[in-house]
Amino acid sequence: MDNGLAGRSVYAFGDSIVYGHVYPRSFADLVAEQEGMTLTKFARNGATIGADPHASGGQILEQVEEATDIAPDFVIFDGGTNDAQSIFRDRAYDVSTYAEELERTLNTMKRKWPTARIVYVAAHKLGSRDWDTQVALRKVTLQACRQSDVAIADVFGETTFDTRDDGQRAKYTFDELVNGFPGTDGSGTHPNMAGITTFYVPVVSAGLQQISLR
């Protein structure tokens, strides 16, 4: 059955969850391969939505601005993971400033590629970040996406992936490579291959397929 994705192009923006952390393949790569899509990945480790001068990866908005003007069929992106740390721990900015920068990012995507279909990937529940900050960022992010007609691939809300649970943290996340591949027993932030294939790929693939049929 034609899912409407084979042969289509997709740009991926965001932080280390989209990039792959210390491994060059992430859920974005696996989804593109599974669906027969052509992927161009612009994500950077440490990237934020907000303008944090201490963020190692800069702003996701900068990734969008630096990308080619040639429109893809689809855009996927994440954000908020490093912002949660910047807001809670570093006090670099606040939730309202994050919301303003997210709106700028979405508007830039839509202005630059008006024909592209955009999907926000809501990362899993993170044991490595302050919970109340995650919830606050999630609320404003989902509201902004809905107002901008941006689809949501909701790993946070639609799966049981929750690294506040120590067993899930150990089983499904990694910080270092083992024999060249993502290991286990991570901090709870970066999904390993088991985390990606179990939770991220099904949700993101379904989200892309759904909007391709609109």
mmCIF file with all atom_site columns, C-alpha atoms in Angstrom:
data_model
loop_
_atom_site.group_PDB
_atom_site.id
_atom_site.type_symbol
_atom_site.label_atom_id
_atom_site.label_alt_id
_atom_site.label_comp_id
_atom_site.label_asym_id
_atom_site.label_entity_id
_atom_site.label_seq_id
_atom_site.pdbx_PDB_ins_code
_atom_site.Cartn_x
_atom_site.Cartn_y
_atom_site.Cartn_z
_atom_site.occupancy
_atom_site.B_iso_or_equiv
_atom_site.pdbx_formal_charge
_atom_site.auth_seq_id
_atom_site.auth_comp_id
_atom_site.auth_asym_id
_atom_site.auth_atom_id
_atom_site.pdbx_PDB_model_num
ATOM 1   C CA . MET A 1 1   ? 0.000  0.000  0.000  1.00 0.00 ? 1   MET A CA 1
ATOM 2   C CA . ASP A 1 2   ? 1.338  3.442  -0.928 1.00 0.00 ? 2   ASP A CA 1
ATOM 3   C CA . ASN A 1 3   ? 1.816  5.451  2.241  1.00 0.00 ? 3   ASN A CA 1
ATOM 4   C CA . GLY A 1 4   ? 2.473  8.698  0.380  1.00 0.00 ? 4   GLY A CA 1
ATOM 5   C CA . LEU A 1 5   ? 6.030  8.986  1.725  1.00 0.00 ? 5   LEU A CA 1
ATOM 6   C CA . ALA A 1 6   ? 8.245  6.932  -0.590 1.00 0.00 ? 6   ALA A CA 1
ATOM 7   C CA . GLY A 1 7   ? 10.495 9.162  -2.657 1.00 0.00 ? 7   GLY A CA 1
ATOM 8   C CA . ARG A 1 8   ? 9.605  12.269 -0.655 1.00 0.00 ? 8   ARG A CA 1
ATOM 9   C CA . SER A 1 9   ? 12.183 14.597 0.897  1.00 0.00 ? 9   SER A CA 1
ATOM 10  C CA . VAL A 1 10  ? 12.385 15.445 4.602  1.00 0.00 ? 10  VAL A CA 1
ATOM 11  C CA . TYR A 1 11  ? 14.515 17.968 6.491  1.00 0.00 ? 11  TYR A CA 1
ATOM 12  C CA . ALA A 1 12  ? 15.224 17.298 10.181 1.00 0.00 ? 12  ALA A CA 1
ATOM 13  C CA . PHE A 1 13  ? 16.038 20.044 12.688 1.00 0.00 ? 13  PHE A CA 1
ATOM 14  C CA . GLY A 1 14  ? 16.586 20.002 16.405 1.00 0.00 ? 14  GLY A CA 1
ATOM 15  C CA . ASP A 1 15  ? 18.922 18.823 19.098 1.00 0.00 ? 15  ASP A CA 1
ATOM 16  C CA . SER A 1 16  ? 20.865 15.651 19.893 1.00 0.00 ? 16  SER A CA 1
ATOM 17  C CA . ILE A 1 17  ? 17.739 13.490 19.941 1.00 0.00 ? 17  ILE A CA 1
ATOM 18  C CA . VAL A 1 18  ? 17.294 14.276 16.234 1.00 0.00 ? 18  VAL A CA 1
ATOM 19  C CA . TYR A 1 19  ? 21.004 14.293 15.450 1.00 0.00 ? 19  TYR A CA 1
ATOM 20  C CA . GLY A 1 20  ? 21.861 11.083 17.304 1.00 0.00 ? 20  GLY A CA 1
ATOM 21  C CA . HIS A 1 21  ? 24.048 12.364 20.176 1.00 0.00 ? 21  HIS A CA 1
ATOM 22  C CA . VAL A 1 22  ? 27.446 10.615 19.774 1.00 0.00 ? 22  VAL A CA 1
ATOM 23  C CA . TYR A 1 23  ? 26.033 8.270  17.127 1.00 0.00 ? 23  TYR A CA 1
ATOM 24  C CA . PRO A 1 24  ? 25.309 9.658  13.646 1.00 0.00 ? 24  PRO A CA 1
ATOM 25  C CA . ARG A 1 25  ? 21.945 7.906  13.268 1.00 0.00 ? 25  ARG A CA 1
ATOM 26  C CA . SER A 1 26  ? 18.731 8.810  15.053 1.00 0.00 ? 26  SER A CA 1
ATOM 27  C CA . PHE A 1 27  ? 15.025 8.104  14.747 1.00 0.00 ? 27  PHE A CA 1
ATOM 28  C CA . ALA A 1 28  ? 14.997 10.489 11.780 1.00 0.00 ? 28  ALA A CA 1
ATOM 29  C CA . ASP A 1 29  ? 17.361 8.226  9.850  1.00 0.00 ? 29  ASP A CA 1
ATOM 30  C CA . LEU A 1 30  ? 15.417 5.069  10.669 1.00 0.00 ? 30  LEU A CA 1
ATOM 31  C CA . VAL A 1 31  ? 12.063 6.609  9.755  1.00 0.00 ? 31  VAL A CA 1
ATOM 32  C CA . ALA A 1 32  ? 13.424 7.902  6.440  1.00 0.00 ? 32  ALA A CA 1
ATOM 33  C CA . GLU A 1 33  ? 14.903 4.518  5.577  1.00 0.00 ? 33  GLU A CA 1
ATOM 34  C CA . GLN A 1 34  ? 11.760 2.632  6.558  1.00 0.00 ? 34  GLN A CA 1
ATOM 35  C CA . GLU A 1 35  ? 9.524  4.920  4.498  1.00 0.00 ? 35  GLU A CA 1
ATOM 36  C CA . GLY A 1 36  ? 11.853 5.325  1.509  1.00 0.00 ? 36  GLY A CA 1
ATOM 37  C CA . MET A 1 37  ? 12.341 9.050  2.065  1.00 0.00 ? 37  MET A CA 1
ATOM 38  C CA . THR A 1 38  ? 15.349 11.253 1.319  1.00 0.00 ? 38  THR A CA 1
ATOM 39  C CA . LEU A 1 39  ? 16.593 12.770 4.583  1.00 0.00 ? 39  LEU A CA 1
ATOM 40  C CA . THR A 1 40  ? 18.722 15.875 5.100  1.00 0.00 ? 40  THR A CA 1
ATOM 41  C CA . LYS A 1 41  ? 19.584 16.377 8.758  1.00 0.00 ? 41  LYS A CA 1
ATOM 42  C CA . PHE A 1 42  ? 20.478 19.839 10.102 1.00 0.00 ? 42  PHE A CA 1
ATOM 43  C CA . ALA A 1 43  ? 20.138 19.080 13.827 1.00 0.00 ? 43  ALA A CA 1
ATOM 44  C CA . ARG A 1 44  ? 22.966 19.849 16.246 1.00 0.00 ? 44  ARG A CA 1
ATOM 45  C CA . ASN A 1 45  ? 23.794 18.473 19.649 1.00 0.00 ? 45  ASN A CA 1
ATOM 46  C CA . GLY A 1 46  ? 22.949 20.962 22.364 1.00 0.00 ? 46  GLY A CA 1
ATOM 47  C CA . ALA A 1 47  ? 20.582 23.077 20.267 1.00 0.00 ? 47  ALA A CA 1
ATOM 48  C CA . THR A 1 48  ? 17.762 25.069 21.846 1.00 0.00 ? 48  THR A CA 1
ATOM 49  C CA . ILE A 1 49  ? 14.626 26.888 20.728 1.00 0.00 ? 49  ILE A CA 1
ATOM 50  C CA . GLY A 1 50  ? 15.451 29.858 22.948 1.00 0.00 ? 50  GLY A CA 1
ATOM 51  C CA . ALA A 1 51  ? 18.550 32.010 22.587 1.00 0.00 ? 51  ALA A CA 1
ATOM 52  C CA . ASP A 1 52  ? 20.816 30.632 25.302 1.00 0.00 ? 52  ASP A CA 1
ATOM 53  C CA . PRO A 1 53  ? 24.337 32.108 24.982 1.00 0.00 ? 53  PRO A CA 1
ATOM 54  C CA . HIS A 1 54  ? 25.700 29.040 26.744 1.00 0.00 ? 54  HIS A CA 1
ATOM 55  C CA . ALA A 1 55  ? 23.995 26.459 24.489 1.00 0.00 ? 55  ALA A CA 1
ATOM 56  C CA . SER A 1 56  ? 26.641 24.467 22.642 1.00 0.00 ? 56  SER A CA 1
ATOM 57  C CA . GLY A 1 57  ? 24.438 23.877 19.595 1.00 0.00 ? 57  GLY A CA 1
ATOM 58  C CA . GLY A 1 58  ? 22.986 27.344 19.054 1.00 0.00 ? 58  GLY A CA 1
ATOM 59  C CA . GLN A 1 59  ? 19.351 27.942 18.190 1.00 0.00 ? 59  GLN A CA 1
ATOM 60  C CA . ILE A 1 60  ? 17.214 25.657 16.055 1.00 0.00 ? 60  ILE A CA 1
ATOM 61  C CA . LEU A 1 61  ? 16.099 28.817 14.258 1.00 0.00 ? 61  LEU A CA 1
ATOM 62  C CA . GLU A 1 62  ? 19.680 29.196 12.993 1.00 0.00 ? 62  GLU A CA 1
ATOM 63  C CA . GLN A 1 63  ? 19.532 25.689 11.513 1.00 0.00 ? 63  GLN A CA 1
ATOM 64  C CA . VAL A 1 64  ? 16.395 26.655 9.630  1.00 0.00 ? 64  VAL A CA 1
ATOM 65  C CA . GLU A 1 65  ? 17.838 29.938 8.406  1.00 0.00 ? 65  GLU A CA 1
ATOM 66  C CA . GLU A 1 66  ? 21.042 28.274 7.201  1.00 0.00 ? 66  GLU A CA 1
ATOM 67  C CA . ALA A 1 67  ? 19.248 25.467 5.348  1.00 0.00 ? 67  ALA A CA 1
ATOM 68  C CA . THR A 1 68  ? 18.707 25.541 1.603  1.00 0.00 ? 68  THR A CA 1
ATOM 69  C CA . ASP A 1 69  ? 15.773 27.486 0.184  1.00 0.00 ? 69  ASP A CA 1
ATOM 70  C CA . ILE A 1 70  ? 14.762 24.431 -1.845 1.00 0.00 ? 70  ILE A CA 1
ATOM 71  C CA . ALA A 1 71  ? 11.552 23.253 -0.236 1.00 0.00 ? 71  ALA A CA 1
ATOM 72  C CA . PRO A 1 72  ? 11.326 19.720 1.150  1.00 0.00 ? 72  PRO A CA 1
ATOM 73  C CA . ASP A 1 73  ? 8.116  17.754 1.156  1.00 0.00 ? 73  ASP A CA 1
ATOM 74  C CA . PHE A 1 74  ? 8.265  17.418 4.942  1.00 0.00 ? 74  PHE A CA 1
ATOM 75  C CA . VAL A 1 75  ? 9.998  19.027 7.904  1.00 0.00 ? 75  VAL A CA 1
ATOM 76  C CA . ILE A 1 76  ? 10.436 17.273 11.253 1.00 0.00 ? 76  ILE A CA 1
ATOM 77  C CA . PHE A 1 77  ? 11.892 18.945 14.310 1.00 0.00 ? 77  PHE A CA 1
ATOM 78  C CA . ASP A 1 78  ? 12.101 18.735 18.063 1.00 0.00 ? 78  ASP A CA 1
ATOM 79  C CA . GLY A 1 79  ? 12.985 21.226 20.765 1.00 0.00 ? 79  GLY A CA 1
ATOM 80  C CA . GLY A 1 80  ? 12.594 21.892 24.446 1.00 0.00 ? 80  GLY A CA 1
ATOM 81  C CA . THR A 1 81  ? 14.934 19.259 25.830 1.00 0.00 ? 81  THR A CA 1
ATOM 82  C CA . ASN A 1 82  ? 17.867 21.624 26.276 1.00 0.00 ? 82  ASN A CA 1
ATOM 83  C CA . ASP A 1 83  ? 15.534 24.564 26.853 1.00 0.00 ? 83  ASP A CA 1
ATOM 84  C CA . ALA A 1 84  ? 14.214 22.793 29.949 1.00 0.00 ? 84  ALA A CA 1
ATOM 85  C CA . GLN A 1 85  ? 17.732 22.774 31.312 1.00 0.00 ? 85  GLN A CA 1
ATOM 86  C CA . SER A 1 86  ? 18.442 26.364 30.256 1.00 0.00 ? 86  SER A CA 1
ATOM 87  C CA . ILE A 1 87  ? 15.272 27.606 31.947 1.00 0.00 ? 87  ILE A CA 1
ATOM 88  C CA . PHE A 1 88  ? 15.395 25.528 35.146 1.00 0.00 ? 88  PHE A CA 1
ATOM 89  C CA . ARG A 1 89  ? 19.094 25.270 35.877 1.00 0.00 ? 89  ARG A CA 1
ATOM 90  C CA . ASP A 1 90  ? 20.750 28.168 34.075 1.00 0.00 ? 90  ASP A CA 1
ATOM 91  C CA . ARG A 1 91  ? 17.912 30.736 34.187 1.00 0.00 ? 91  ARG A CA 1
ATOM 92  C CA . ALA A 1 92  ? 19.040 31.809 30.709 1.00 0.00 ? 92  ALA A CA 1
ATOM 93  C CA . TYR A 1 93  ? 15.472 32.790 29.768 1.00 0.00 ? 93  TYR A CA 1
ATOM 94  C CA . ASP A 1 94  ? 11.923 31.890 30.729 1.00 0.00 ? 94  ASP A CA 1
ATOM 95  C CA . VAL A 1 95  ? 8.949  30.010 29.304 1.00 0.00 ? 95  VAL A CA 1
ATOM 96  C CA . SER A 1 96  ? 7.423  33.105 27.695 1.00 0.00 ? 96  SER A CA 1
ATOM 97  C CA . THR A 1 97  ? 10.682 33.884 25.898 1.00 0.00 ? 97  THR A CA 1
ATOM 98  C CA . TYR A 1 98  ? 10.854 30.261 24.747 1.00 0.00 ? 98  TYR A CA 1
ATOM 99  C CA . ALA A 1 99  ? 7.318  30.610 23.355 1.00 0.00 ? 99  ALA A CA 1
ATOM 100 C CA . GLU A 1 100 ? 8.269  33.729 21.416 1.00 0.00 ? 100 GLU A CA 1
ATOM 101 C CA . GLU A 1 101 ? 11.331 32.045 19.898 1.00 0.00 ? 101 GLU A CA 1
ATOM 102 C CA . LEU A 1 102 ? 9.321  28.947 19.011 1.00 0.00 ? 102 LEU A CA 1
ATOM 103 C CA . GLU A 1 103 ? 6.807  31.135 17.175 1.00 0.00 ? 103 GLU A CA 1
ATOM 104 C CA . ARG A 1 104 ? 9.676  32.783 15.273 1.00 0.00 ? 104 ARG A CA 1
ATOM 105 C CA . THR A 1 105 ? 11.044 29.366 14.349 1.00 0.00 ? 105 THR A CA 1
ATOM 106 C CA . LEU A 1 106 ? 7.689  28.084 13.098 1.00 0.00 ? 106 LEU A CA 1
ATOM 107 C CA . ASN A 1 107 ? 7.009  31.271 11.157 1.00 0.00 ? 107 ASN A CA 1
ATOM 108 C CA . THR A 1 108 ? 10.431 31.068 9.519  1.00 0.00 ? 108 THR A CA 1
ATOM 109 C CA . MET A 1 109 ? 9.842  27.466 8.449  1.00 0.00 ? 109 MET A CA 1
ATOM 110 C CA . LYS A 1 110 ? 6.431  28.286 6.981  1.00 0.00 ? 110 LYS A CA 1
ATOM 111 C CA . ARG A 1 111 ? 7.657  31.409 5.224  1.00 0.00 ? 111 ARG A CA 1
ATOM 112 C CA . LYS A 1 112 ? 10.754 29.702 3.813  1.00 0.00 ? 112 LYS A CA 1
ATOM 113 C CA . TRP A 1 113 ? 9.003  26.519 2.681  1.00 0.00 ? 113 TRP A CA 1
ATOM 114 C CA . PRO A 1 114 ? 5.271  27.295 2.363  1.00 0.00 ? 114 PRO A CA 1
ATOM 115 C CA . THR A 1 115 ? 4.514  23.967 0.686  1.00 0.00 ? 115 THR A CA 1
ATOM 116 C CA . ALA A 1 116 ? 6.295  21.787 3.257  1.00 0.00 ? 116 ALA A CA 1
ATOM 117 C CA . ARG A 1 117 ? 4.297  19.791 5.785  1.00 0.00 ? 117 ARG A CA 1
ATOM 118 C CA . ILE A 1 118 ? 5.745  20.306 9.250  1.00 0.00 ? 118 ILE A CA 1
ATOM 119 C CA . VAL A 1 119 ? 5.784  17.798 12.113 1.00 0.00 ? 119 VAL A CA 1
ATOM 120 C CA . TYR A 1 120 ? 6.911  18.559 15.657 1.00 0.00 ? 120 TYR A CA 1
ATOM 121 C CA . VAL A 1 121 ? 8.290  15.503 17.480 1.00 0.00 ? 121 VAL A CA 1
ATOM 122 C CA . ALA A 1 122 ? 7.530  15.710 21.203 1.00 0.00 ? 122 ALA A CA 1
ATOM 123 C CA . ALA A 1 123 ? 10.339 13.833 22.955 1.00 0.00 ? 123 ALA A CA 1
ATOM 124 C CA . HIS A 1 124 ? 9.673  11.205 25.608 1.00 0.00 ? 124 HIS A CA 1
ATOM 125 C CA . LYS A 1 125 ? 9.190  11.981 29.301 1.00 0.00 ? 125 LYS A CA 1
ATOM 126 C CA . LEU A 1 126 ? 12.660 12.832 30.572 1.00 0.00 ? 126 LEU A CA 1
ATOM 127 C CA . GLY A 1 127 ? 13.992 11.787 33.939 1.00 0.00 ? 127 GLY A CA 1
ATOM 128 C CA . SER A 1 128 ? 17.014 13.969 33.222 1.00 0.00 ? 128 SER A CA 1
ATOM 129 C CA . ARG A 1 129 ? 15.052 17.239 33.259 1.00 0.00 ? 129 ARG A CA 1
ATOM 130 C CA . ASP A 1 130 ? 12.888 19.032 35.809 1.00 0.00 ? 130 ASP A CA 1
ATOM 131 C CA . TRP A 1 131 ? 9.370  17.680 35.406 1.00 0.00 ? 131 TRP A CA 1
ATOM 132 C CA . ASP A 1 132 ? 7.425  20.883 35.984 1.00 0.00 ? 132 ASP A CA 1
ATOM 133 C CA . THR A 1 133 ? 9.581  22.694 33.416 1.00 0.00 ? 133 THR A CA 1
ATOM 134 C CA . GLN A 1 134 ? 8.971  19.926 30.872 1.00 0.00 ? 134 GLN A CA 1
ATOM 135 C CA . VAL A 1 135 ? 5.229  20.166 31.400 1.00 0.00 ? 135 VAL A CA 1
ATOM 136 C CA . ALA A 1 136 ? 5.232  23.960 31.076 1.00 0.00 ? 136 ALA A CA 1
ATOM 137 C CA . LEU A 1 137 ? 7.239  23.848 27.838 1.00 0.00 ? 137 LEU A CA 1
ATOM 138 C CA . ARG A 1 138 ? 5.051  21.078 26.460 1.00 0.00 ? 138 ARG A CA 1
ATOM 139 C CA . LYS A 1 139 ? 1.917  23.138 27.048 1.00 0.00 ? 139 LYS A CA 1
ATOM 140 C CA . VAL A 1 140 ? 3.145  26.200 25.159 1.00 0.00 ? 140 VAL A CA 1
ATOM 141 C CA . THR A 1 141 ? 4.733  24.086 22.420 1.00 0.00 ? 141 THR A CA 1
ATOM 142 C CA . LEU A 1 142 ? 1.593  22.115 21.637 1.00 0.00 ? 142 LEU A CA 1
ATOM 143 C CA . GLN A 1 143 ? -0.466 25.318 21.678 1.00 0.00 ? 143 GLN A CA 1
ATOM 144 C CA . ALA A 1 144 ? 1.919  27.017 19.232 1.00 0.00 ? 144 ALA A CA 1
ATOM 145 C CA . CYS A 1 145 ? 1.944  23.999 16.913 1.00 0.00 ? 145 CYS A CA 1
ATOM 146 C CA . ARG A 1 146 ? -1.838 23.795 16.837 1.00 0.00 ? 146 ARG A CA 1
ATOM 147 C CA . GLN A 1 147 ? -2.164 27.502 16.148 1.00 0.00 ? 147 GLN A CA 1
ATOM 148 C CA . SER A 1 148 ? 0.323  27.179 13.272 1.00 0.00 ? 148 SER A CA 1
ATOM 149 C CA . ASP A 1 149 ? -1.287 24.006 11.862 1.00 0.00 ? 149 ASP A CA 1
ATOM 150 C CA . VAL A 1 150 ? 1.844  21.995 12.635 1.00 0.00 ? 150 VAL A CA 1
ATOM 151 C CA . ALA A 1 151 ? 1.312  18.259 13.152 1.00 0.00 ? 151 ALA A CA 1
ATOM 152 C CA . ILE A 1 152 ? 2.521  16.632 16.380 1.00 0.00 ? 152 ILE A CA 1
ATOM 153 C CA . ALA A 1 153 ? 4.230  13.245 16.610 1.00 0.00 ? 153 ALA A CA 1
ATOM 154 C CA . ASP A 1 154 ? 3.654  12.875 20.319 1.00 0.00 ? 154 ASP A CA 1
ATOM 155 C CA . VAL A 1 155 ? 6.129  10.379 21.750 1.00 0.00 ? 155 VAL A CA 1
ATOM 156 C CA . PHE A 1 156 ? 5.618  12.079 25.124 1.00 0.00 ? 156 PHE A CA 1
ATOM 157 C CA . GLY A 1 157 ? 1.858  11.654 25.184 1.00 0.00 ? 157 GLY A CA 1
ATOM 158 C CA . GLU A 1 158 ? 1.250  8.585  23.035 1.00 0.00 ? 158 GLU A CA 1
ATOM 159 C CA . THR A 1 159 ? 3.852  6.156  24.393 1.00 0.00 ? 159 THR A CA 1
ATOM 160 C CA . THR A 1 160 ? 4.923  4.759  27.760 1.00 0.00 ? 160 THR A CA 1
ATOM 161 C CA . PHE A 1 161 ? 8.532  5.916  27.258 1.00 0.00 ? 161 PHE A CA 1
ATOM 162 C CA . ASP A 1 162 ? 9.343  7.574  30.589 1.00 0.00 ? 162 ASP A CA 1
ATOM 163 C CA . THR A 1 163 ? 12.902 7.698  31.872 1.00 0.00 ? 163 THR A CA 1
ATOM 164 C CA . ARG A 1 164 ? 11.807 8.852  35.297 1.00 0.00 ? 164 ARG A CA 1
ATOM 165 C CA . ASP A 1 165 ? 11.447 5.093  35.616 1.00 0.00 ? 165 ASP A CA 1
ATOM 166 C CA . ASP A 1 166 ? 14.953 3.826  36.296 1.00 0.00 ? 166 ASP A CA 1
ATOM 167 C CA . GLY A 1 167 ? 14.395 0.559  34.456 1.00 0.00 ? 167 GLY A CA 1
ATOM 168 C CA . GLN A 1 168 ? 13.391 2.385  31.276 1.00 0.00 ? 168 GLN A CA 1
ATOM 169 C CA . ARG A 1 169 ? 16.278 4.827  31.661 1.00 0.00 ? 169 ARG A CA 1
ATOM 170 C CA . ALA A 1 170 ? 18.766 1.963  31.826 1.00 0.00 ? 170 ALA A CA 1
ATOM 171 C CA . LYS A 1 171 ? 17.187 -0.107 29.058 1.00 0.00 ? 171 LYS A CA 1
ATOM 172 C CA . TYR A 1 172 ? 16.283 2.520  26.483 1.00 0.00 ? 172 TYR A CA 1
ATOM 173 C CA . THR A 1 173 ? 18.845 5.358  26.719 1.00 0.00 ? 173 THR A CA 1
ATOM 174 C CA . PHE A 1 174 ? 22.575 5.763  26.218 1.00 0.00 ? 174 PHE A CA 1
ATOM 175 C CA . ASP A 1 175 ? 25.379 8.250  26.722 1.00 0.00 ? 175 ASP A CA 1
ATOM 176 C CA . GLU A 1 176 ? 28.326 6.342  25.247 1.00 0.00 ? 176 GLU A CA 1
ATOM 177 C CA . LEU A 1 177 ? 28.970 3.959  22.373 1.00 0.00 ? 177 LEU A CA 1
ATOM 178 C CA . VAL A 1 178 ? 29.756 0.294  22.945 1.00 0.00 ? 178 VAL A CA 1
ATOM 179 C CA . ASN A 1 179 ? 31.647 -1.350 20.065 1.00 0.00 ? 179 ASN A CA 1
ATOM 180 C CA . GLY A 1 180 ? 30.622 1.566  17.889 1.00 0.00 ? 180 GLY A CA 1
ATOM 181 C CA . PHE A 1 181 ? 26.901 1.444  18.696 1.00 0.00 ? 181 PHE A CA 1
ATOM 182 C CA . PRO A 1 182 ? 24.660 3.124  21.286 1.00 0.00 ? 182 PRO A CA 1
ATOM 183 C CA . GLY A 1 183 ? 24.899 1.358  24.612 1.00 0.00 ? 183 GLY A CA 1
ATOM 184 C CA . THR A 1 184 ? 22.524 1.318  27.568 1.00 0.00 ? 184 THR A CA 1
ATOM 185 C CA . ASP A 1 185 ? 22.329 2.797  31.068 1.00 0.00 ? 185 ASP A CA 1
ATOM 186 C CA . GLY A 1 186 ? 22.201 6.390  29.859 1.00 0.00 ? 186 GLY A CA 1
ATOM 187 C CA . SER A 1 187 ? 21.122 9.534  31.668 1.00 0.00 ? 187 SER A CA 1
ATOM 188 C CA . GLY A 1 188 ? 17.580 9.236  30.322 1.00 0.00 ? 188 GLY A CA 1
ATOM 189 C CA . THR A 1 189 ? 17.864 11.770 27.509 1.00 0.00 ? 189 THR A CA 1
ATOM 190 C CA . HIS A 1 190 ? 19.175 10.027 24.381 1.00 0.00 ? 190 HIS A CA 1
ATOM 191 C CA . PRO A 1 191 ? 17.210 7.025  23.129 1.00 0.00 ? 191 PRO A CA 1
ATOM 192 C CA . ASN A 1 192 ? 19.301 4.052  22.054 1.00 0.00 ? 192 ASN A CA 1
ATOM 193 C CA . MET A 1 193 ? 18.260 1.782  19.203 1.00 0.00 ? 193 MET A CA 1
ATOM 194 C CA . ALA A 1 194 ? 15.766 -0.071 21.384 1.00 0.00 ? 194 ALA A CA 1
ATOM 195 C CA . GLY A 1 195 ? 14.228 3.221  22.490 1.00 0.00 ? 195 GLY A CA 1
ATOM 196 C CA . ILE A 1 196 ? 14.140 4.555  18.948 1.00 0.00 ? 196 ILE A CA 1
ATOM 197 C CA . THR A 1 197 ? 12.593 1.496  17.327 1.00 0.00 ? 197 THR A CA 1
ATOM 198 C CA . THR A 1 198 ? 10.137 0.782  20.142 1.00 0.00 ? 198 THR A CA 1
ATOM 199 C CA . PHE A 1 199 ? 8.817  4.288  20.724 1.00 0.00 ? 199 PHE A CA 1
ATOM 200 C CA . TYR A 1 200 ? 9.971  6.916  18.235 1.00 0.00 ? 200 TYR A CA 1
ATOM 201 C CA . VAL A 1 201 ? 9.801  5.243  14.833 1.00 0.00 ? 201 VAL A CA 1
ATOM 202 C CA . PRO A 1 202 ? 6.164  4.058  15.063 1.00 0.00 ? 202 PRO A CA 1
ATOM 203 C CA . VAL A 1 203 ? 4.874  7.452  16.258 1.00 0.00 ? 203 VAL A CA 1
ATOM 204 C CA . VAL A 1 204 ? 6.872  9.572  13.807 1.00 0.00 ? 204 VAL A CA 1
ATOM 205 C CA . SER A 1 205 ? 6.121  7.303  10.850 1.00 0.00 ? 205 SER A CA 1
ATOM 206 C CA . ALA A 1 206 ? 2.417  7.343  11.659 1.00 0.00 ? 206 ALA A CA 1
ATOM 207 C CA . GLY A 1 207 ? 2.464  11.133 11.962 1.00 0.00 ? 207 GLY A CA 1
ATOM 208 C CA . LEU A 1 208 ? 4.132  11.570 8.598  1.00 0.00 ? 208 LEU A CA 1
ATOM 209 C CA . GLN A 1 209 ? 1.780  9.099  6.939  1.00 0.00 ? 209 GLN A CA 1
ATOM 210 C CA . GLN A 1 210 ? -1.250 10.849 8.393  1.00 0.00 ? 210 GLN A CA 1
ATOM 211 C CA . ILE A 1 211 ? -0.368 14.292 7.081  1.00 0.00 ? 211 ILE A CA 1
ATOM 212 C CA . SER A 1 212 ? 0.719  12.890 3.717  1.00 0.00 ? 212 SER A CA 1
ATOM 213 C CA . LEU A 1 213 ? -2.879 11.812 3.147  1.00 0.00 ? 213 LEU A CA 1
ATOM 214 C CA . ARG A 1 214 ? -4.384 15.250 3.809  1.00 0.00 ? 214 ARG A CA 1
#
